[in-house]
mmCIF file of C-alpha atoms in Angstrom:
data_model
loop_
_atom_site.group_PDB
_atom_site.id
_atom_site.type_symbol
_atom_site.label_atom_id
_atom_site.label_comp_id
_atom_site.label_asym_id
_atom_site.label_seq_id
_atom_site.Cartn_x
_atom_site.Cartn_y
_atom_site.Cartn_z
ATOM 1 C CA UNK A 1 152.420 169.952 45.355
ATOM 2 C CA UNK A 2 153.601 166.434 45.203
ATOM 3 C CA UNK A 3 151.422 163.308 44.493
ATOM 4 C CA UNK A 4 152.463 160.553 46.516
ATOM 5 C CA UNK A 5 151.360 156.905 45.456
ATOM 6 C CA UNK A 6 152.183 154.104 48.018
ATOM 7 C CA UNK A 7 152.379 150.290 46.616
ATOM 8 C CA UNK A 8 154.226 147.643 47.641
ATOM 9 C CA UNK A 9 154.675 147.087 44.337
ATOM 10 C CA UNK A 10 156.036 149.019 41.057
ATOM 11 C CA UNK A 11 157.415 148.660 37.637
ATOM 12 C CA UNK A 12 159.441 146.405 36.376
ATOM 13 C CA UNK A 13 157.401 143.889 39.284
ATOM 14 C CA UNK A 14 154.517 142.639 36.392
ATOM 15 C CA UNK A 15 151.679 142.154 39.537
ATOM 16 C CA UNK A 16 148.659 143.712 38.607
ATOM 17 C CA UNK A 17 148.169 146.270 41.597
ATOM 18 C CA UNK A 18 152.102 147.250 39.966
ATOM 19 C CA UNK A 19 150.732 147.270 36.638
ATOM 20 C CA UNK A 20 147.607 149.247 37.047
ATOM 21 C CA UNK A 21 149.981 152.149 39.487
ATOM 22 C CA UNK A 22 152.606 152.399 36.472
ATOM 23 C CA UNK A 23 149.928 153.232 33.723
ATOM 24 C CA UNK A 24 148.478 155.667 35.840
ATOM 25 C CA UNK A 25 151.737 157.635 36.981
ATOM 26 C CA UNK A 26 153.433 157.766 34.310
ATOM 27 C CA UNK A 27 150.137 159.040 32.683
ATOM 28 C CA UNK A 28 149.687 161.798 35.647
ATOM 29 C CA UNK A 29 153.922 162.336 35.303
ATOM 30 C CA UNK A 30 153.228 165.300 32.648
ATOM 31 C CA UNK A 31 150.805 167.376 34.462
ATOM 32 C CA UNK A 32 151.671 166.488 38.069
ATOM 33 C CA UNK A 33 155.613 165.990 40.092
ATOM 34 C CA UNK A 34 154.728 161.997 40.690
ATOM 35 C CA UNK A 35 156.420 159.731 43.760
ATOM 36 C CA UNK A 36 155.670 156.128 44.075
ATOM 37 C CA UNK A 37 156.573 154.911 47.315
ATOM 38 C CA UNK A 38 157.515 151.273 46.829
ATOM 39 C CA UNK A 39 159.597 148.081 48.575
ATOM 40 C CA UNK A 40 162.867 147.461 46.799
ATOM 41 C CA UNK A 41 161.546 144.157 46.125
ATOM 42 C CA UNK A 42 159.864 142.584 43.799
ATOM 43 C CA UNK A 43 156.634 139.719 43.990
ATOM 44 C CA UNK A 44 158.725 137.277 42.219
ATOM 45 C CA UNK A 45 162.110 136.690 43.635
ATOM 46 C CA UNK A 46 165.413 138.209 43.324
ATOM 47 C CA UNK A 47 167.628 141.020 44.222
ATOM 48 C CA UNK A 48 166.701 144.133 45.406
ATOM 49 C CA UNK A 49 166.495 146.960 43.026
ATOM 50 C CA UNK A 50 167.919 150.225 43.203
ATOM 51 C CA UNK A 51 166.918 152.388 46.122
ATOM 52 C CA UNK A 52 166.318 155.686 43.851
ATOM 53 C CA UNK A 53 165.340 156.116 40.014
ATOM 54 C CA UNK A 54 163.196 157.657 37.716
ATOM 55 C CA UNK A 55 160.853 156.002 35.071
ATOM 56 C CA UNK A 56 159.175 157.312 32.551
ATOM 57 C CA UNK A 57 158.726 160.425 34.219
ATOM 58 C CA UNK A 58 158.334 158.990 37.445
ATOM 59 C CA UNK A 59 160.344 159.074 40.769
ATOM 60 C CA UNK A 60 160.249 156.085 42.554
ATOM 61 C CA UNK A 61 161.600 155.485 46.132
ATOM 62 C CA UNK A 62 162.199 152.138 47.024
ATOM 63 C CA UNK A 63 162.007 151.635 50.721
ATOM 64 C CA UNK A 64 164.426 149.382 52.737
ATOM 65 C CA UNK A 65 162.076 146.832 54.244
ATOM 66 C CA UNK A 66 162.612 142.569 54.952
ATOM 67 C CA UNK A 67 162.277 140.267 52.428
ATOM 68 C CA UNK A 68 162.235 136.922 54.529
ATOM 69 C CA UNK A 69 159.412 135.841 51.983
ATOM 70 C CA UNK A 70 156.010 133.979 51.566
ATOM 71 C CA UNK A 71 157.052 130.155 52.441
ATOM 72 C CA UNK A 72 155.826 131.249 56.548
ATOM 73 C CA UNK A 73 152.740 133.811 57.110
ATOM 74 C CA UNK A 74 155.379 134.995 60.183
ATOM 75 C CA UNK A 75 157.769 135.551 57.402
ATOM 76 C CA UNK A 76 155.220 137.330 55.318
ATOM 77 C CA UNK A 77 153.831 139.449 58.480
ATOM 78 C CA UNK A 78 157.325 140.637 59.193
ATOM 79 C CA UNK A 79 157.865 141.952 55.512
ATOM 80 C CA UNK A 80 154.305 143.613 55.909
ATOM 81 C CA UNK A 81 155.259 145.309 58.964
ATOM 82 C CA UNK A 82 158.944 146.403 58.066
ATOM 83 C CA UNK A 83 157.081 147.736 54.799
ATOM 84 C CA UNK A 84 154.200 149.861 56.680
ATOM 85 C CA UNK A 85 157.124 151.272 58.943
ATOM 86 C CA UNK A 86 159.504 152.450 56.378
ATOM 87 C CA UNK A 87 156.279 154.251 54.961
ATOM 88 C CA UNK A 88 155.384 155.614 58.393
ATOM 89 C CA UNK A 89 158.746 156.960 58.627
ATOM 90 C CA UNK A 90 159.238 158.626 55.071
ATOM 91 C CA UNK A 91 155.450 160.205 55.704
ATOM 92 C CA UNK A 92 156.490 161.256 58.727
ATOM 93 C CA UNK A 93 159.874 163.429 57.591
ATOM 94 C CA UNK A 94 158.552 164.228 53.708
ATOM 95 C CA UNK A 95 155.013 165.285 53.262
ATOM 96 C CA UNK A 96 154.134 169.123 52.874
ATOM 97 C CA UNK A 97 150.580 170.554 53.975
ATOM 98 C CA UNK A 98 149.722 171.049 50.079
ATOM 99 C CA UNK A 99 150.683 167.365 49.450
ATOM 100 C CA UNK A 100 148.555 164.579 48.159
ATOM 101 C CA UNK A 101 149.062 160.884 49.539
ATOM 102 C CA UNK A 102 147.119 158.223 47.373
ATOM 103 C CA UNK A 103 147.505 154.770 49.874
ATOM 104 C CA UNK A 104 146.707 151.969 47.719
ATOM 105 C CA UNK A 105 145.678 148.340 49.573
ATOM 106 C CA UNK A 106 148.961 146.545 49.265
ATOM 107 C CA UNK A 107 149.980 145.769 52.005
ATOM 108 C CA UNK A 108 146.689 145.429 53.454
ATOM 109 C CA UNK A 109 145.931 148.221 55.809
ATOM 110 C CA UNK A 110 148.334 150.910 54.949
ATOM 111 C CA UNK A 111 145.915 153.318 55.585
ATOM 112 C CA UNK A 112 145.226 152.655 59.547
ATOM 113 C CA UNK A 113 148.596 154.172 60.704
ATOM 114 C CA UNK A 114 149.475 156.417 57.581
ATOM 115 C CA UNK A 115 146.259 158.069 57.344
ATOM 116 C CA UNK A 116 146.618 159.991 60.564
ATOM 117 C CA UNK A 117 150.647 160.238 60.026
ATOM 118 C CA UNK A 118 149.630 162.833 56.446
ATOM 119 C CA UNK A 119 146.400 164.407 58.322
ATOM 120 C CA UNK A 120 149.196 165.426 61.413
ATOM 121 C CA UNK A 121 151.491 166.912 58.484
ATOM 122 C CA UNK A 122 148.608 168.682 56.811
ATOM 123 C CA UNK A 123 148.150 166.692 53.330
ATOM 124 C CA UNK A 124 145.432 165.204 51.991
ATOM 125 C CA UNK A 125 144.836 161.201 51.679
ATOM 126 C CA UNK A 126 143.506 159.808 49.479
ATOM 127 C CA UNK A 127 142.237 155.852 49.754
ATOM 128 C CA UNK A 128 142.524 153.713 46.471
ATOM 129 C CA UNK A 129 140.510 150.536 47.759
ATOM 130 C CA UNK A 130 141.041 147.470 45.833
ATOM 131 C CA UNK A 131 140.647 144.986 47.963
ATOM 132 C CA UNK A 132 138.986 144.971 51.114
ATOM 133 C CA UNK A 133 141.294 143.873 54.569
ATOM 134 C CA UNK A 134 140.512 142.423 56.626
ATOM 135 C CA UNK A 135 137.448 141.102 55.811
ATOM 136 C CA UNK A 136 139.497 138.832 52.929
ATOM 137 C CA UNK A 137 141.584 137.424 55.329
ATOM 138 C CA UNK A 138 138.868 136.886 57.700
ATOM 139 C CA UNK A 139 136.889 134.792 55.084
ATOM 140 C CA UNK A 140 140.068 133.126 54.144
ATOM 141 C CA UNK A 141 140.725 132.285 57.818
ATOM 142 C CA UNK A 142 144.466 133.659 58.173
ATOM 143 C CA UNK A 143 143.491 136.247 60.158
ATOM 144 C CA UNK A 144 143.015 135.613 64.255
ATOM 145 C CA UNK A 145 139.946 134.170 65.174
ATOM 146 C CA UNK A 146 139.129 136.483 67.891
ATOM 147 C CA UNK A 147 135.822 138.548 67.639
ATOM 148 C CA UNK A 148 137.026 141.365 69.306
ATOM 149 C CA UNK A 149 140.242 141.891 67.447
ATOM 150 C CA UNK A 150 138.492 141.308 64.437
ATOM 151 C CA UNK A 151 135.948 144.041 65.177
ATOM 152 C CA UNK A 152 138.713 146.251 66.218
ATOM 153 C CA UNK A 153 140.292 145.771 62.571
ATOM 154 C CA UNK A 154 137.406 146.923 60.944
ATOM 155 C CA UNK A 155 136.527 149.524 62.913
ATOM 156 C CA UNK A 156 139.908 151.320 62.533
ATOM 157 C CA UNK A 157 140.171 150.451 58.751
ATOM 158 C CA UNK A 158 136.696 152.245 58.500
ATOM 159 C CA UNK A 159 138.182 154.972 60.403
ATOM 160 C CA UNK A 160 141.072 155.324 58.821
ATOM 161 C CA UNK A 161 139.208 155.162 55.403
#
Protein backbone atom coordinates (compact mmCIF):
# COMPACT_ATOMS: atom_id res chain seq x y z
CA UNK A 1 0.00 0.00 0.00
CA UNK A 2 1.12 3.42 -0.92
CA UNK A 3 -0.05 6.73 0.72
CA UNK A 4 -0.42 9.30 -1.74
CA UNK A 5 -0.52 13.07 -0.55
CA UNK A 6 -1.39 15.67 -3.30
CA UNK A 7 -0.26 19.52 -2.65
CA UNK A 8 0.62 21.97 -4.83
CA UNK A 9 3.05 22.65 -2.57
CA UNK A 10 6.10 20.78 -0.69
CA UNK A 11 9.32 21.21 1.09
CA UNK A 12 11.76 23.36 0.63
CA UNK A 13 8.42 25.88 -0.59
CA UNK A 14 8.01 27.49 3.34
CA UNK A 15 3.84 28.03 2.60
CA UNK A 16 2.02 26.75 5.33
CA UNK A 17 -0.30 24.09 3.52
CA UNK A 18 3.76 22.90 2.45
CA UNK A 19 4.76 23.15 5.89
CA UNK A 20 2.01 21.40 7.68
CA UNK A 21 2.26 18.21 4.56
CA UNK A 22 6.18 17.91 5.30
CA UNK A 23 5.78 17.42 9.18
CA UNK A 24 3.26 15.00 8.64
CA UNK A 25 5.04 12.73 5.90
CA UNK A 26 8.02 12.61 6.94
CA UNK A 27 6.43 11.67 10.36
CA UNK A 28 4.15 8.81 8.57
CA UNK A 29 7.66 7.97 6.26
CA UNK A 30 8.68 5.20 9.02
CA UNK A 31 5.60 3.23 9.28
CA UNK A 32 4.06 3.87 5.85
CA UNK A 33 5.89 3.96 1.79
CA UNK A 34 4.94 7.98 1.52
CA UNK A 35 4.41 9.95 -2.11
CA UNK A 36 3.73 13.58 -2.21
CA UNK A 37 2.45 14.57 -5.40
CA UNK A 38 3.60 18.14 -5.92
CA UNK A 39 4.23 21.07 -8.84
CA UNK A 40 7.91 21.53 -9.54
CA UNK A 41 7.39 24.96 -8.48
CA UNK A 42 7.57 26.77 -5.75
CA UNK A 43 5.01 29.86 -4.15
CA UNK A 44 7.82 32.22 -4.27
CA UNK A 45 9.59 32.47 -7.53
CA UNK A 46 12.33 30.73 -9.20
CA UNK A 47 13.42 27.71 -11.03
CA UNK A 48 11.87 24.62 -11.11
CA UNK A 49 13.11 21.94 -8.88
CA UNK A 50 14.02 18.57 -9.62
CA UNK A 51 11.35 16.35 -11.09
CA UNK A 52 12.21 13.22 -8.66
CA UNK A 53 13.82 13.06 -5.03
CA UNK A 54 13.53 11.80 -1.77
CA UNK A 55 13.40 13.76 1.60
CA UNK A 56 13.62 12.71 4.72
CA UNK A 57 12.14 9.56 3.96
CA UNK A 58 9.86 10.86 1.57
CA UNK A 59 9.36 10.46 -2.27
CA UNK A 60 8.26 13.35 -3.86
CA UNK A 61 7.10 13.67 -7.54
CA UNK A 62 7.11 16.91 -8.89
CA UNK A 63 4.67 17.25 -11.70
CA UNK A 64 5.37 19.21 -14.97
CA UNK A 65 2.67 21.85 -14.91
CA UNK A 66 2.77 26.02 -16.16
CA UNK A 67 4.14 28.46 -14.18
CA UNK A 68 2.89 31.69 -16.09
CA UNK A 69 2.31 33.11 -12.44
CA UNK A 70 -0.04 35.24 -10.17
CA UNK A 71 0.34 38.93 -11.83
CA UNK A 72 -3.21 37.73 -14.18
CA UNK A 73 -6.04 35.38 -12.49
CA UNK A 74 -5.93 33.85 -16.42
CA UNK A 75 -2.35 33.25 -15.68
CA UNK A 76 -3.09 31.78 -12.32
CA UNK A 77 -6.21 29.62 -13.75
CA UNK A 78 -3.95 28.13 -16.36
CA UNK A 79 -1.28 26.97 -13.71
CA UNK A 80 -4.35 25.56 -11.67
CA UNK A 81 -5.56 23.65 -14.50
CA UNK A 82 -2.15 22.32 -15.99
CA UNK A 83 -1.61 21.30 -12.17
CA UNK A 84 -5.09 19.31 -11.67
CA UNK A 85 -4.26 17.57 -15.13
CA UNK A 86 -0.84 16.34 -14.50
CA UNK A 87 -2.52 14.86 -11.24
CA UNK A 88 -5.40 13.41 -13.25
CA UNK A 89 -2.96 11.80 -15.40
CA UNK A 90 -0.40 10.28 -12.78
CA UNK A 91 -3.80 8.96 -10.79
CA UNK A 92 -4.91 7.69 -13.71
CA UNK A 93 -1.62 5.32 -14.73
CA UNK A 94 -0.25 4.82 -10.81
CA UNK A 95 -2.77 4.06 -8.18
CA UNK A 96 -3.32 0.32 -7.00
CA UNK A 97 -6.83 -0.89 -5.54
CA UNK A 98 -5.08 -1.12 -1.92
CA UNK A 99 -3.84 2.50 -2.34
CA UNK A 100 -4.61 5.51 -0.26
CA UNK A 101 -4.97 9.08 -1.97
CA UNK A 102 -5.07 11.98 0.70
CA UNK A 103 -6.22 15.27 -1.79
CA UNK A 104 -5.43 18.23 0.14
CA UNK A 105 -7.28 21.83 -0.98
CA UNK A 106 -4.47 23.38 -2.93
CA UNK A 107 -5.36 23.94 -5.76
CA UNK A 108 -8.83 24.45 -4.89
CA UNK A 109 -10.97 21.61 -6.01
CA UNK A 110 -8.63 18.80 -6.60
CA UNK A 111 -10.98 16.55 -5.39
CA UNK A 112 -13.97 17.07 -8.11
CA UNK A 113 -12.10 15.24 -10.97
CA UNK A 114 -9.54 13.10 -8.88
CA UNK A 115 -11.95 11.71 -6.57
CA UNK A 116 -13.73 9.61 -9.14
CA UNK A 117 -10.25 9.08 -11.19
CA UNK A 118 -8.89 6.75 -7.54
CA UNK A 119 -12.63 5.34 -6.87
CA UNK A 120 -12.40 3.95 -10.93
CA UNK A 121 -8.82 2.45 -9.93
CA UNK A 122 -10.08 0.99 -6.69
CA UNK A 123 -8.21 3.17 -3.86
CA UNK A 124 -9.46 4.93 -1.26
CA UNK A 125 -9.62 8.98 -0.99
CA UNK A 126 -9.25 10.57 1.43
CA UNK A 127 -10.30 14.60 1.66
CA UNK A 128 -7.97 16.87 3.86
CA UNK A 129 -10.25 20.12 3.83
CA UNK A 130 -8.55 23.23 4.74
CA UNK A 131 -10.11 25.63 3.10
CA UNK A 132 -13.37 25.61 1.67
CA UNK A 133 -13.69 26.36 -2.55
CA UNK A 134 -15.54 27.76 -3.79
CA UNK A 135 -17.39 29.35 -1.37
CA UNK A 136 -13.93 31.60 -0.59
CA UNK A 137 -13.76 32.72 -3.88
CA UNK A 138 -17.34 33.35 -4.09
CA UNK A 139 -17.20 35.71 -1.01
CA UNK A 140 -14.08 37.18 -2.38
CA UNK A 141 -15.83 37.78 -5.73
CA UNK A 142 -13.17 36.11 -8.21
CA UNK A 143 -15.24 33.51 -8.93
CA UNK A 144 -18.15 33.97 -11.89
CA UNK A 145 -21.08 35.60 -10.83
CA UNK A 146 -23.48 33.22 -12.24
CA UNK A 147 -25.96 31.43 -9.82
CA UNK A 148 -26.14 28.45 -11.62
CA UNK A 149 -22.49 27.77 -12.12
CA UNK A 150 -21.96 28.64 -8.74
CA UNK A 151 -24.49 26.07 -7.50
CA UNK A 152 -23.04 23.61 -9.84
CA UNK A 153 -19.52 24.15 -8.01
CA UNK A 154 -20.79 23.30 -4.85
CA UNK A 155 -22.78 20.68 -5.62
CA UNK A 156 -19.95 18.65 -7.26
CA UNK A 157 -17.36 19.69 -4.55
CA UNK A 158 -19.98 18.18 -2.05
CA UNK A 159 -20.08 15.25 -4.22
CA UNK A 160 -16.84 14.76 -4.74
CA UNK A 161 -16.17 15.23 -0.93
Amino acid sequence: MTLYFVNRFYAPDMSATSELLTDLTISLSKDFDIVVLTSRYQMSPGKALKAQETRSGVSVTRLRSSSFGKDRLWKKALDLLSFHLAVAWFLLRKVRAEDVVVLKTDPPMLQLINTSIVRFRKGKVVNWLQDLYPEVAIRLGVFPNIPWLQSFALAWRDRAC
